Amino acid sequence: MSAELAPETTAEAVPRGRAVRRALGRYLRHPGLSLGLFVLVLLSFVAIAAPWLAPHGPTEADLMNTLAHPSGDYVLGTDQYGRDILSRLIWGARISLEVALAVVALSLTFGSLIGAIAGYAGGWLERTMMMGNDILLAFPGFLLALALVAARGSSLENVILAVSIAYTPRVAAVMRSVVITIRPRPFIEASRAIGMSSSRVLLRHVLPNALPPVIVVTTVSAATAILAEAGLSFLGLGVQPPTATWGNIISDGQGFITSNPLISLSAGLCIAITVIALNLLGDGLRDTLDPQMRRYTGERML
Amino acid sequence: MLRYTARRLLLMSITVIGMVTVVFFLLRAIPGDPASYMLGDYATEESVAALKAELGLDRPVWEQYLGFVKRALTGDLGTSVVTGQPAFDEVLESIPWSAALSVSGIVIAVLAGVPLGVMSAVRHGTFADLFIMFGALVGISFPVFWVGLVCILLLAHEVRLFPALGASSSTDFFTQVHHLMLPALVLGFSVAAYIARLTRSAMLEVLGQDFVRVARAMGVPERRIVYRLALRNALIPVLAVIGVTFAWSLGSAILVEAVFSRPGLGSMILKAVFARDYQLVQAGVFVLASAVVLVNTSLDIVYGWVDPRVSVS
């Protein structure tokens, strides 16, 4: 009975399996979060199974059927080289999710380390690190990514690297602002009092406790990464054609927007659905993980 | 207050010097030899050597860096390899185009985003709230260049309300405004979505505070609570948000300019990237980023005037 009323206070008395299930239930009851998660799982499946799902190869040109309208053979029609749009969209999901995953992994690792060290160390180290961080933050993220790709050359690796460099300072800023609220808490003081080394306190106690807001930020950064990759590809600076990416498909269709609007429209919808799913997941995680952290996650990610 | 303003200005100058540093290393991020990269595959040995000497690539890095900072702070950002004009002059030429687009986009975004965010917070949990928030989610999730393409398709080709091109060579003011309208609306729509979301959460936070509850208990009319108490307090974070969205909107403006073939800083940078005119890219990136810092610093100072608590802390 008491377990029903106050699950938090008796969580330790409840067997671990049930506690986990209860926590999962709390997340899944959030409509936005579960919808976002469902769409992302589905997209990941499509991306992984692309070679088997796609009816044609992504760069397979059928020169007899260029700019074909939707038919039984080409469900969404073909582009100016006679490539099947549906197959290209399916393969494009791979690139988008790859970029999102890689950018999240890189910016989460480096951003949270930089932010945590700065926030935990304090003093001149914090001031210098945050100065550098603020300088990078002053650049519009997309502009910085564009300039880096322009310098390093256009390839998938460089796009991932550039977008990660552009968005890592945002993760670092959020991490630092969370860590400075954790640093003065008694359990940190206690760990230091029993003689734990700084790096151990940082890795074992500060980082895990600061993670929830940072996870929310990285969900949003995955969304921005997908938009940034699409934008770069659209401008011709991202992953180079003929590789199928959603941004490339929109760019291919741009010239035929009046006669074959489906090419650009369908690719744009794919991007939007993925980004909406990531934003729903991010909003949902924010509501369920810690409702108080609204303040510093929303504004920082732009 | 004066001290606060001085501190902000000092911070701004440090940031600008830091940005010069980042921009300096952007050119050095080019793999191999920047000079031969910029001149392309058909460059002669002499022209590469000449450009190298001009860029100072034959001297040690720290010397190059100091020289670059010194020149950048006096407004000398190198010369464009393509036109031979000073890069800074080329940048100055495209600033009015970009400023017109960004300012009109932000104005549209604030005029639409703030009221929608307030409405959504006041009617928290109702159908109207859900509807507005869904619209805002769509606004931040669709790629801005795609929204631009769809608008061209619908509003320039199907219904001929606006021209498909974002600029015209005519000097007539109204023709220019007519060409600007669609790009500004597209940019404004995506920025408005952000502003609406952030206004809503700022407003909800204020509406949940004790002084609002006290005012309600004392029988202050709801309209008065919303507009006199809550909105005024929520506007402060919203002001800060507008500064942040400004930086973001400049990034989107590059894409909007590309879709509408509109001249501006973004198109200039893009053109320079494809022409490998890297000094022009540097100059453009530096000026865009400086604009962001300038706007944010002025907003910070205004922020300090409006809310004395800020300058004290």
Coordinates of C-alpha atoms in Angstrom, one line a residue:
Chain A
M1 CA 0.0 0.0 0.0
S2 CA 2.7 2.4 1.0
A3 CA 4.6 1.3 -2.1
E4 CA 1.7 2.5 -4.3
L5 CA 1.5 5.9 -2.6
A6 CA 5.2 6.8 -2.5
P7 CA 7.2 4.7 -4.9
E8 CA 10.3 6.8 -4.4
T9 CA 10.7 6.3 -0.7
T10 CA 10.3 2.5 -0.8
A11 CA 12.2 2.0 -4.1
E12 CA 14.9 0.0 -2.4
A13 CA 12.5 -2.4 -0.8
V14 CA 11.0 -3.2 -4.1
P15 CA 12.8 -5.9 -6.1
R16 CA 15.0 -4.4 -8.8
G17 CA 13.1 -5.8 -11.8
R18 CA 9.8 -4.3 -10.7
A19 CA 11.4 -0.9 -10.0
V20 CA 12.9 -0.9 -13.5
R21 CA 9.5 -1.8 -14.9
R22 CA 7.8 0.9 -13.0
A23 CA 10.3 3.5 -14.2
L24 CA 9.8 2.3 -17.8
G25 CA 6.1 2.6 -17.3
R26 CA 6.5 6.2 -16.3
Y27 CA 8.4 6.9 -19.5
L28 CA 6.1 5.0 -21.8
R29 CA 3.0 6.6 -20.4
H30 CA 4.2 10.0 -21.7
P31 CA 2.5 10.1 -25.1
G32 CA 5.1 12.2 -26.9
L33 CA 8.0 10.2 -25.6
S34 CA 6.6 6.9 -26.6
L35 CA 5.5 8.1 -30.0
G36 CA 9.0 9.6 -30.6
L37 CA 10.7 6.4 -29.5
F38 CA 8.4 4.3 -31.6
V39 CA 9.1 6.3 -34.8
L40 CA 12.9 6.3 -34.1
V41 CA 12.9 2.5 -33.6
L42 CA 11.0 2.1 -36.8
L43 CA 13.5 4.4 -38.6
S44 CA 16.5 2.5 -37.2
F45 CA 15.0 -0.7 -38.5
V46 CA 14.5 0.8 -42.0
A47 CA 18.1 2.1 -41.9
I48 CA 19.6 -1.2 -40.9
A49 CA 17.4 -3.2 -43.2
A50 CA 17.9 -0.8 -46.2
P51 CA 19.6 -3.4 -48.5
W52 CA 16.7 -5.8 -48.1
L53 CA 13.9 -3.2 -47.9
A54 CA 14.8 -1.0 -50.9
P55 CA 13.3 -2.3 -54.1
H56 CA 16.2 -0.8 -56.2
G57 CA 19.8 0.2 -55.6
P58 CA 20.2 3.8 -54.3
T59 CA 22.4 4.8 -57.3
E60 CA 20.9 2.4 -59.8
A61 CA 20.0 4.5 -62.8
D62 CA 17.2 3.5 -65.2
L63 CA 17.8 5.9 -68.1
M64 CA 14.6 4.8 -69.9
N65 CA 12.5 6.1 -66.9
T66 CA 13.9 9.4 -65.9
L67 CA 11.6 11.7 -63.9
A68 CA 8.9 9.1 -63.9
H69 CA 5.8 9.7 -62.0
P70 CA 4.7 7.2 -59.3
S71 CA 3.9 3.8 -60.7
G72 CA 3.9 0.2 -59.5
D73 CA 7.6 -0.3 -60.2
Y74 CA 8.7 3.1 -58.8
V75 CA 6.3 3.8 -55.9
L76 CA 7.5 7.5 -55.5
G77 CA 8.7 8.0 -59.0
T78 CA 12.3 8.5 -60.2
D79 CA 14.7 11.5 -60.4
Q80 CA 16.5 13.0 -63.4
Y81 CA 18.8 10.0 -63.6
G82 CA 16.0 7.4 -63.3
R83 CA 16.9 6.5 -59.8
D84 CA 14.1 5.2 -57.6
I85 CA 13.2 7.9 -55.0
L86 CA 11.8 5.4 -52.5
S87 CA 15.0 3.4 -52.5
R88 CA 17.1 6.6 -52.1
L89 CA 15.0 7.7 -49.2
I90 CA 15.4 4.4 -47.5
W91 CA 19.2 4.5 -48.0
G92 CA 19.2 8.2 -47.0
A93 CA 17.8 7.2 -43.6
R94 CA 21.2 5.4 -43.0
I95 CA 23.2 8.5 -43.5
S96 CA 21.0 10.7 -41.4
L97 CA 20.9 8.3 -38.5
E98 CA 24.6 7.7 -38.8
V99 CA 25.3 11.4 -38.6
A100 CA 22.9 11.8 -35.6
L101 CA 24.5 8.9 -33.7
A102 CA 28.1 9.9 -34.4
V103 CA 27.5 13.6 -33.5
V104 CA 25.7 12.6 -30.3
A105 CA 28.5 10.3 -29.3
L106 CA 31.2 12.8 -30.0
S107 CA 29.6 15.9 -28.6
L108 CA 28.3 14.1 -25.6
T109 CA 31.7 12.6 -24.7
F110 CA 33.7 15.8 -25.3
G111 CA 31.1 18.3 -24.3
S112 CA 30.2 16.6 -21.0
L113 CA 33.9 16.1 -20.1
I114 CA 34.8 19.7 -20.9
G115 CA 31.8 21.1 -19.1
A116 CA 32.2 18.8 -16.1
I117 CA 35.9 19.6 -15.7
A118 CA 35.3 23.3 -16.0
G119 CA 32.3 23.3 -13.6
Y120 CA 34.0 21.1 -11.1
A121 CA 37.4 22.7 -11.1
G122 CA 36.2 26.3 -10.8
G123 CA 38.6 29.2 -10.5
W124 CA 40.8 30.3 -13.4
L125 CA 40.5 27.0 -15.2
E126 CA 36.7 27.3 -15.3
R127 CA 37.0 30.9 -16.5
T128 CA 39.5 30.2 -19.3
M129 CA 37.6 27.1 -20.5
M130 CA 34.3 28.8 -20.5
M131 CA 35.8 31.8 -22.3
G132 CA 36.9 29.5 -25.1
N133 CA 33.5 27.8 -25.0
D134 CA 31.6 31.1 -25.2
I135 CA 33.7 32.2 -28.2
L136 CA 32.8 29.1 -30.1
L137 CA 29.1 29.5 -29.0
A138 CA 29.1 33.0 -30.5
F139 CA 29.4 31.5 -34.0
P140 CA 26.1 30.4 -35.4
G141 CA 26.4 26.6 -35.3
F142 CA 25.5 26.0 -38.9
L143 CA 27.9 28.6 -40.1
L144 CA 30.8 27.1 -38.1
A145 CA 30.0 23.6 -39.5
L146 CA 29.8 25.1 -43.0
A147 CA 33.2 26.8 -42.7
L148 CA 34.8 23.7 -41.3
V149 CA 33.5 21.5 -44.1
A150 CA 34.5 24.0 -46.6
A151 CA 38.1 23.9 -45.3
R152 CA 38.4 20.2 -44.7
G153 CA 36.5 19.0 -47.8
S154 CA 33.1 17.4 -48.2
S155 CA 32.9 13.8 -46.9
L156 CA 30.7 12.0 -44.4
E157 CA 33.5 12.0 -41.8
N158 CA 34.2 15.7 -42.2
V159 CA 30.5 16.5 -42.0
I160 CA 30.2 14.5 -38.7
L161 CA 33.4 16.1 -37.4
A162 CA 32.3 19.7 -38.3
V163 CA 28.8 19.4 -36.9
S164 CA 30.3 17.8 -33.7
I165 CA 32.8 20.6 -33.3
A166 CA 30.0 23.2 -33.8
Y167 CA 27.6 21.6 -31.2
T168 CA 30.0 20.3 -28.6
P169 CA 30.3 23.8 -26.9
R170 CA 26.5 23.7 -26.4
V171 CA 26.6 20.5 -24.6
A172 CA 29.6 21.7 -22.5
A173 CA 27.7 24.9 -21.5
V174 CA 24.7 22.9 -20.3
M175 CA 27.0 20.4 -18.5
R176 CA 28.8 23.1 -16.7
S177 CA 25.7 24.8 -15.5
V178 CA 24.4 21.5 -14.1
V179 CA 27.7 20.6 -12.4
I180 CA 28.0 23.9 -10.6
T181 CA 24.7 23.1 -8.9
I182 CA 25.9 19.6 -7.9
R183 CA 29.4 20.7 -6.7
P184 CA 28.2 22.2 -3.4
R185 CA 26.0 19.3 -2.4
P186 CA 26.9 17.3 0.8
F187 CA 27.6 14.0 -0.9
I188 CA 30.3 15.5 -3.0
E189 CA 31.8 17.1 0.1
A190 CA 31.6 13.8 1.8
S191 CA 33.4 11.9 -1.0
R192 CA 36.2 14.5 -0.8
A193 CA 36.4 14.3 2.9
I194 CA 37.0 10.5 2.8
G195 CA 39.9 11.2 0.5
M196 CA 38.6 10.4 -2.9
S197 CA 40.7 11.8 -5.7
S198 CA 39.2 14.6 -7.8
S199 CA 39.0 12.6 -11.0
R200 CA 37.3 9.8 -9.1
V201 CA 34.7 12.1 -7.6
L202 CA 34.2 13.6 -11.0
L203 CA 33.7 10.4 -12.8
R204 CA 31.8 8.4 -10.2
H205 CA 29.6 11.1 -8.6
V206 CA 29.4 14.3 -10.5
L207 CA 29.0 13.0 -14.1
P208 CA 26.3 10.4 -13.4
N209 CA 24.3 12.9 -11.4
A210 CA 24.6 15.6 -14.1
L211 CA 23.7 13.3 -17.0
P212 CA 19.9 13.6 -17.2
P213 CA 19.8 17.2 -18.5
V214 CA 22.7 16.5 -20.7
I215 CA 20.9 13.5 -22.2
V216 CA 18.0 15.8 -23.1
V217 CA 20.4 18.3 -24.7
T218 CA 22.0 15.6 -26.8
T219 CA 18.6 14.4 -28.0
V220 CA 18.0 17.9 -29.3
S221 CA 21.5 18.0 -30.7
A222 CA 20.8 14.8 -32.7
A223 CA 17.9 16.7 -34.2
T224 CA 20.0 19.7 -35.1
A225 CA 22.7 17.4 -36.5
I226 CA 20.3 15.9 -38.9
L227 CA 19.1 19.3 -40.0
A228 CA 22.6 20.5 -40.3
E229 CA 23.7 17.5 -42.4
A230 CA 20.6 18.0 -44.6
G231 CA 21.4 21.7 -45.0
L232 CA 25.0 21.1 -45.9
S233 CA 24.1 18.4 -48.4
F234 CA 21.4 20.6 -49.9
L235 CA 24.1 23.3 -50.4
G236 CA 26.3 20.8 -52.1
L237 CA 28.9 20.9 -49.2
G238 CA 27.8 17.7 -47.4
V239 CA 28.0 14.1 -48.3
Q240 CA 28.7 14.2 -52.1
P241 CA 26.4 12.9 -54.8
P242 CA 25.6 10.3 -56.0
T243 CA 25.3 9.0 -52.4
A244 CA 21.7 9.1 -51.3
T245 CA 21.1 11.5 -48.5
W246 CA 17.9 13.3 -47.8
G247 CA 19.5 16.7 -48.3
N248 CA 20.9 15.5 -51.7
I249 CA 17.5 14.3 -52.8
I250 CA 15.9 17.7 -52.0
S251 CA 18.7 19.4 -53.9
D252 CA 18.2 17.0 -56.8
G253 CA 14.5 17.7 -56.9
Q254 CA 14.8 21.4 -56.6
G255 CA 15.1 22.0 -60.3
F256 CA 12.0 19.9 -60.9
I257 CA 9.9 21.2 -58.1
T258 CA 7.0 22.3 -60.4
S259 CA 6.9 19.2 -62.6
N260 CA 8.0 16.5 -60.1
P261 CA 7.4 18.0 -56.6
L262 CA 7.3 14.6 -55.0
I263 CA 11.1 14.2 -55.1
S264 CA 11.9 17.1 -52.8
L265 CA 8.7 16.9 -50.8
S266 CA 9.1 13.3 -49.8
A267 CA 12.7 13.8 -48.7
G268 CA 11.7 16.9 -46.7
L269 CA 9.0 14.9 -45.0
C270 CA 11.4 12.2 -44.0
I271 CA 13.7 14.8 -42.4
A272 CA 10.8 16.4 -40.6
I273 CA 9.4 13.1 -39.3
T274 CA 12.8 12.1 -37.9
V275 CA 13.4 15.5 -36.3
I276 CA 9.9 15.7 -34.9
A277 CA 10.4 12.2 -33.3
L278 CA 13.7 13.3 -31.8
N279 CA 12.2 16.5 -30.5
L280 CA 9.2 14.6 -29.0
L281 CA 11.7 12.3 -27.4
G282 CA 13.7 15.2 -26.0
D283 CA 10.6 17.0 -24.7
G284 CA 9.3 13.8 -23.2
L285 CA 12.6 13.0 -21.5
R286 CA 12.7 16.6 -20.2
D287 CA 9.3 16.2 -18.6
T288 CA 10.0 12.8 -17.1
L289 CA 13.6 13.0 -16.1
D290 CA 13.5 16.3 -14.3
P291 CA 10.8 18.9 -14.9
Q292 CA 13.0 21.6 -13.2
M293 CA 15.6 21.7 -15.8
R294 CA 13.5 23.3 -18.5
R295 CA 15.5 26.5 -18.1
Y296 CA 18.9 25.6 -19.2
T297 CA 18.2 23.0 -21.8
G298 CA 15.9 24.8 -24.1
E299 CA 17.7 28.0 -24.7
R300 CA 21.2 26.7 -24.9
M301 CA 20.7 24.4 -27.8
L302 CA 20.0 26.9 -30.5
Chain B
M1 CA 25.3 49.9 -13.9
L2 CA 28.2 51.7 -15.6
R3 CA 30.5 49.0 -14.3
Y4 CA 28.2 46.3 -15.6
T5 CA 28.2 48.0 -19.1
A6 CA 32.0 48.3 -19.0
R7 CA 32.4 44.7 -18.1
R8 CA 30.1 43.6 -20.9
L9 CA 32.1 45.6 -23.4
L10 CA 35.4 44.2 -22.2
L11 CA 33.9 40.7 -22.5
M12 CA 32.8 41.5 -26.0
S13 CA 36.3 42.6 -27.1
I14 CA 37.8 39.5 -25.7
T15 CA 35.2 37.4 -27.5
V16 CA 35.9 39.2 -30.8
I17 CA 39.7 38.6 -30.4
G18 CA 38.9 34.9 -29.7
M19 CA 36.8 34.8 -32.9
V20 CA 39.6 36.2 -34.9
T21 CA 41.7 33.3 -33.6
V22 CA 39.1 30.7 -34.6
V23 CA 38.8 32.3 -38.0
F24 CA 42.6 32.3 -38.4
F25 CA 42.8 28.6 -37.7
L26 CA 39.9 27.9 -40.1
L27 CA 42.3 28.7 -43.0
R28 CA 44.9 26.5 -41.5
A29 CA 42.4 23.6 -41.2
I30 CA 42.7 23.2 -45.0
P31 CA 44.7 20.0 -45.4
G32 CA 48.0 20.4 -47.2
D33 CA 48.9 23.8 -48.6
P34 CA 46.1 26.4 -48.4
A35 CA 47.7 28.5 -51.1
S36 CA 47.6 25.8 -53.8
Y37 CA 44.2 24.7 -52.6
M38 CA 42.8 28.2 -53.1
L39 CA 44.3 28.7 -56.5
G40 CA 43.0 25.3 -57.8
D41 CA 44.6 22.6 -59.9
Y42 CA 45.9 24.8 -62.7
A43 CA 47.8 27.3 -60.7
T44 CA 51.4 28.1 -61.7
E45 CA 54.2 27.7 -59.2
E46 CA 54.8 31.4 -59.2
S47 CA 51.2 32.4 -58.4
V48 CA 51.2 29.9 -55.5
A49 CA 54.4 31.3 -54.1
A50 CA 53.0 34.8 -54.5
L51 CA 49.8 34.0 -52.6
K52 CA 51.9 32.2 -50.0
A53 CA 53.9 35.3 -49.4
E54 CA 50.8 37.4 -49.4
L55 CA 49.1 35.2 -46.8
G56 CA 52.4 35.0 -44.9
L57 CA 52.4 31.2 -45.0
D58 CA 56.1 31.2 -45.4
R59 CA 56.6 32.7 -41.9
P60 CA 56.2 31.0 -38.5
V61 CA 52.6 30.4 -37.3
W62 CA 52.8 32.7 -34.3
E63 CA 54.0 35.6 -36.5
Q64 CA 51.2 34.9 -39.0
Y65 CA 48.7 34.8 -36.2
L66 CA 49.8 38.1 -34.6
G67 CA 49.8 39.8 -38.0
F68 CA 46.4 38.4 -38.8
V69 CA 44.9 39.7 -35.5
K70 CA 46.5 43.1 -35.9
R71 CA 45.2 43.5 -39.5
A72 CA 41.7 42.0 -38.7
L73 CA 41.2 44.5 -35.9
T74 CA 41.9 47.4 -38.2
G75 CA 39.4 46.1 -40.7
D76 CA 41.9 44.5 -43.1
L77 CA 40.6 41.0 -43.7
G78 CA 42.7 40.3 -46.7
T79 CA 41.8 40.5 -50.4
S80 CA 39.4 38.3 -52.4
V81 CA 41.4 36.0 -54.7
V82 CA 38.7 36.2 -57.3
T83 CA 37.9 39.9 -57.6
G84 CA 41.1 41.4 -56.1
Q85 CA 38.9 43.6 -54.0
P86 CA 39.5 44.0 -50.3
A87 CA 37.5 41.2 -48.6
F88 CA 36.0 43.6 -46.1
D89 CA 34.5 45.8 -48.8
E90 CA 32.9 42.8 -50.5
V91 CA 31.4 41.8 -47.1
L92 CA 30.1 45.4 -46.5
E93 CA 28.3 45.3 -49.8
S94 CA 26.2 42.3 -48.9
I95 CA 25.5 43.4 -45.3
P96 CA 22.4 45.5 -46.2
W97 CA 20.8 42.5 -48.0
S98 CA 21.4 40.2 -45.0
A99 CA 20.3 42.8 -42.5
A100 CA 17.0 43.4 -44.3
L101 CA 16.3 39.6 -44.3
S102 CA 17.4 39.0 -40.7
V103 CA 15.7 42.0 -39.2
S104 CA 12.4 41.4 -41.0
G105 CA 12.6 37.7 -40.1
I106 CA 13.1 38.4 -36.4
V107 CA 10.4 41.0 -36.3
I108 CA 7.9 38.6 -37.9
A109 CA 9.1 35.9 -35.5
V110 CA 8.7 38.1 -32.4
L111 CA 5.3 39.4 -33.5
A112 CA 4.0 35.9 -34.1
G113 CA 6.0 33.9 -31.5
V114 CA 5.5 35.9 -28.3
P115 CA 1.7 36.2 -28.5
L116 CA 1.3 32.5 -29.5
G117 CA 3.6 31.5 -26.6
V118 CA 1.7 33.6 -24.1
M119 CA -1.7 32.2 -25.4
S120 CA -0.4 28.7 -25.2
A121 CA 0.8 29.2 -21.6
V122 CA -2.4 30.9 -20.4
R123 CA -4.5 28.1 -21.9
H124 CA -2.1 25.5 -20.6
G125 CA -3.4 22.0 -21.2
T126 CA -6.3 23.0 -23.5
F127 CA -6.8 22.2 -27.2
A128 CA -5.4 25.6 -28.2
D129 CA -2.2 24.9 -26.3
L130 CA -1.8 21.5 -27.9
F131 CA -2.5 23.0 -31.4
I132 CA 0.0 25.9 -31.0
M133 CA 2.7 23.6 -29.5
F134 CA 2.2 21.1 -32.3
G135 CA 2.6 23.9 -34.8
A136 CA 5.8 25.1 -33.1
L137 CA 7.2 21.5 -33.1
V138 CA 6.5 21.4 -36.9
G139 CA 8.2 24.8 -37.3
I140 CA 11.4 23.8 -35.6
S141 CA 11.5 20.3 -37.3
F142 CA 11.1 21.1 -41.0
P143 CA 14.3 22.1 -42.6
V144 CA 14.1 25.8 -43.4
F145 CA 15.3 25.4 -47.0
W146 CA 12.5 22.8 -47.6
V147 CA 9.9 25.1 -46.2
G148 CA 11.3 27.7 -48.6
L149 CA 10.9 25.4 -51.6
V150 CA 7.4 24.5 -50.6
C151 CA 6.5 28.2 -50.3
I152 CA 7.9 28.9 -53.7
L153 CA 5.9 26.0 -55.1
L154 CA 2.7 27.1 -53.5
L155 CA 2.9 30.9 -53.2
A156 CA 5.0 31.7 -56.3
H157 CA 4.0 29.0 -58.8
E158 CA 0.5 27.8 -57.9
V159 CA -0.9 31.1 -56.5
R160 CA 1.2 33.9 -57.9
L161 CA 1.3 36.0 -54.8
F162 CA 5.0 36.5 -54.5
P163 CA 8.0 36.3 -56.9
A164 CA 10.1 33.1 -56.6
L165 CA 13.3 35.1 -56.5
G166 CA 14.3 36.7 -53.3
A167 CA 15.7 39.8 -54.9
S168 CA 15.3 42.0 -57.9
S169 CA 17.6 44.3 -59.7
S170 CA 15.0 47.1 -59.6
T171 CA 15.8 49.9 -57.2
D172 CA 12.1 50.5 -56.5
F173 CA 11.5 50.2 -52.8
F174 CA 8.2 48.4 -53.1
T175 CA 9.4 45.9 -55.6
Q176 CA 12.3 45.0 -53.3
V177 CA 9.9 44.6 -50.3
H178 CA 7.7 42.4 -52.4
H179 CA 10.7 40.2 -53.2
L180 CA 11.8 40.2 -49.6
M181 CA 8.4 39.1 -48.2
L182 CA 8.5 35.4 -48.9
P183 CA 12.1 34.8 -47.7
A184 CA 11.4 36.8 -44.5
L185 CA 8.2 34.9 -43.9
V186 CA 10.0 31.6 -44.2
L187 CA 12.8 32.6 -41.9
G188 CA 10.3 34.2 -39.5
F189 CA 8.2 31.1 -39.4
S190 CA 11.0 28.8 -38.1
V191 CA 12.3 31.4 -35.7
A192 CA 8.8 32.1 -34.4
A193 CA 8.4 28.4 -33.6
Y194 CA 11.4 28.6 -31.3
I195 CA 10.3 31.9 -29.7
A196 CA 6.8 30.5 -29.1
R197 CA 8.2 27.4 -27.3
L198 CA 10.5 29.4 -25.1
T199 CA 8.0 32.1 -24.3
R200 CA 5.5 29.4 -23.3
S201 CA 7.9 27.8 -20.8
A202 CA 9.1 31.2 -19.4
M203 CA 5.4 32.2 -19.0
L204 CA 4.4 28.9 -17.3
E205 CA 7.3 29.3 -14.9
V206 CA 6.2 32.8 -13.9
L207 CA 2.5 31.8 -13.7
G208 CA 3.4 29.1 -11.2
Q209 CA 5.1 31.4 -8.8
D210 CA 3.8 32.5 -5.5
F211 CA 3.2 36.1 -6.2
V212 CA 0.8 35.1 -9.0
R213 CA -1.0 32.8 -6.6
V214 CA -1.2 35.6 -4.1
A215 CA -2.6 38.0 -6.7
R216 CA -5.2 35.4 -7.7
A217 CA -6.2 34.9 -4.1
M218 CA -6.6 38.6 -3.7
G219 CA -9.0 38.6 -6.6
V220 CA -6.9 40.4 -9.2
P221 CA -8.6 39.9 -12.5
E222 CA -7.0 37.2 -14.7
R223 CA -6.3 39.6 -17.6
R224 CA -4.4 41.9 -15.3
I225 CA -2.4 38.9 -13.8
V226 CA -1.5 37.7 -17.3
Y227 CA -0.5 41.0 -18.9
R228 CA 0.6 43.1 -16.0
L229 CA 2.3 40.6 -13.7
A230 CA 3.3 37.5 -15.6
L231 CA 4.1 38.8 -19.1
R232 CA 6.3 41.6 -17.8
N233 CA 8.3 39.1 -15.7
A234 CA 8.4 36.5 -18.5
L235 CA 9.6 39.1 -21.1
I236 CA 13.0 39.3 -19.5
P237 CA 14.0 35.7 -20.3
V238 CA 12.2 36.1 -23.7
L239 CA 14.5 39.1 -24.4
A240 CA 17.5 36.9 -23.7
V241 CA 16.1 34.2 -26.0
I242 CA 15.7 36.7 -28.9
G243 CA 19.5 37.3 -28.7
V244 CA 20.1 33.6 -28.9
T245 CA 17.7 33.1 -31.8
F246 CA 19.4 35.9 -33.6
A247 CA 22.6 33.8 -33.9
W248 CA 20.6 30.8 -35.0
S249 CA 18.6 32.8 -37.5
L250 CA 21.8 34.0 -39.2
G251 CA 22.7 30.3 -39.8
S252 CA 19.2 29.6 -41.3
A253 CA 19.5 32.8 -43.4
I254 CA 22.3 31.2 -45.3
L255 CA 19.9 28.4 -46.4
V256 CA 17.1 30.8 -47.1
E257 CA 19.3 33.0 -49.2
A258 CA 20.4 29.9 -51.2
V259 CA 16.8 28.8 -51.8
F260 CA 15.6 32.2 -53.0
S261 CA 18.8 33.1 -54.8
R262 CA 19.0 36.2 -52.7
P263 CA 22.2 38.1 -52.3
G264 CA 23.6 38.5 -48.8
L265 CA 26.4 37.4 -46.5
G266 CA 25.3 33.8 -46.6
S267 CA 25.3 33.6 -50.4
M268 CA 28.6 35.5 -50.5
I269 CA 30.2 33.0 -48.2
L270 CA 28.8 30.1 -50.2
K271 CA 30.0 31.5 -53.5
A272 CA 33.4 32.1 -52.0
V273 CA 33.5 28.5 -50.7
F274 CA 32.9 27.2 -54.1
A275 CA 35.4 29.5 -55.7
R276 CA 37.9 28.5 -53.0
D277 CA 38.2 32.2 -52.2
Y278 CA 39.1 31.4 -48.6
Q279 CA 40.0 34.9 -47.4
L280 CA 36.5 36.0 -48.4
V281 CA 35.1 33.1 -46.5
Q282 CA 37.1 34.1 -43.4
A283 CA 36.0 37.7 -43.7
G284 CA 32.3 36.7 -44.1
V285 CA 32.4 34.2 -41.2
F286 CA 34.1 36.8 -39.0
V287 CA 31.7 39.6 -39.7
L288 CA 28.6 37.3 -39.3
A289 CA 29.9 36.1 -35.9
S290 CA 30.8 39.6 -34.8
A291 CA 27.3 40.7 -35.6
V292 CA 26.0 38.0 -33.3
V293 CA 28.3 39.2 -30.5
L294 CA 27.4 42.8 -31.0
V295 CA 23.7 42.1 -30.9
N296 CA 24.0 39.9 -27.8
T297 CA 26.1 42.4 -25.9
S298 CA 23.7 45.2 -26.6
L299 CA 20.8 43.0 -25.5
D300 CA 22.7 42.1 -22.4
I301 CA 23.2 45.8 -21.6
V302 CA 19.5 46.5 -22.3
Y303 CA 18.7 43.5 -20.1
G304 CA 20.7 45.0 -17.3
W305 CA 18.8 48.3 -17.6
V306 CA 15.4 46.6 -17.6
D307 CA 16.2 44.2 -14.8
P308 CA 18.5 45.6 -12.1
R309 CA 19.0 42.2 -10.6
V310 CA 21.1 41.1 -13.6
S311 CA 23.8 43.8 -13.3
V312 CA 24.1 43.2 -9.5
S313 CA 24.9 39.5 -9.7

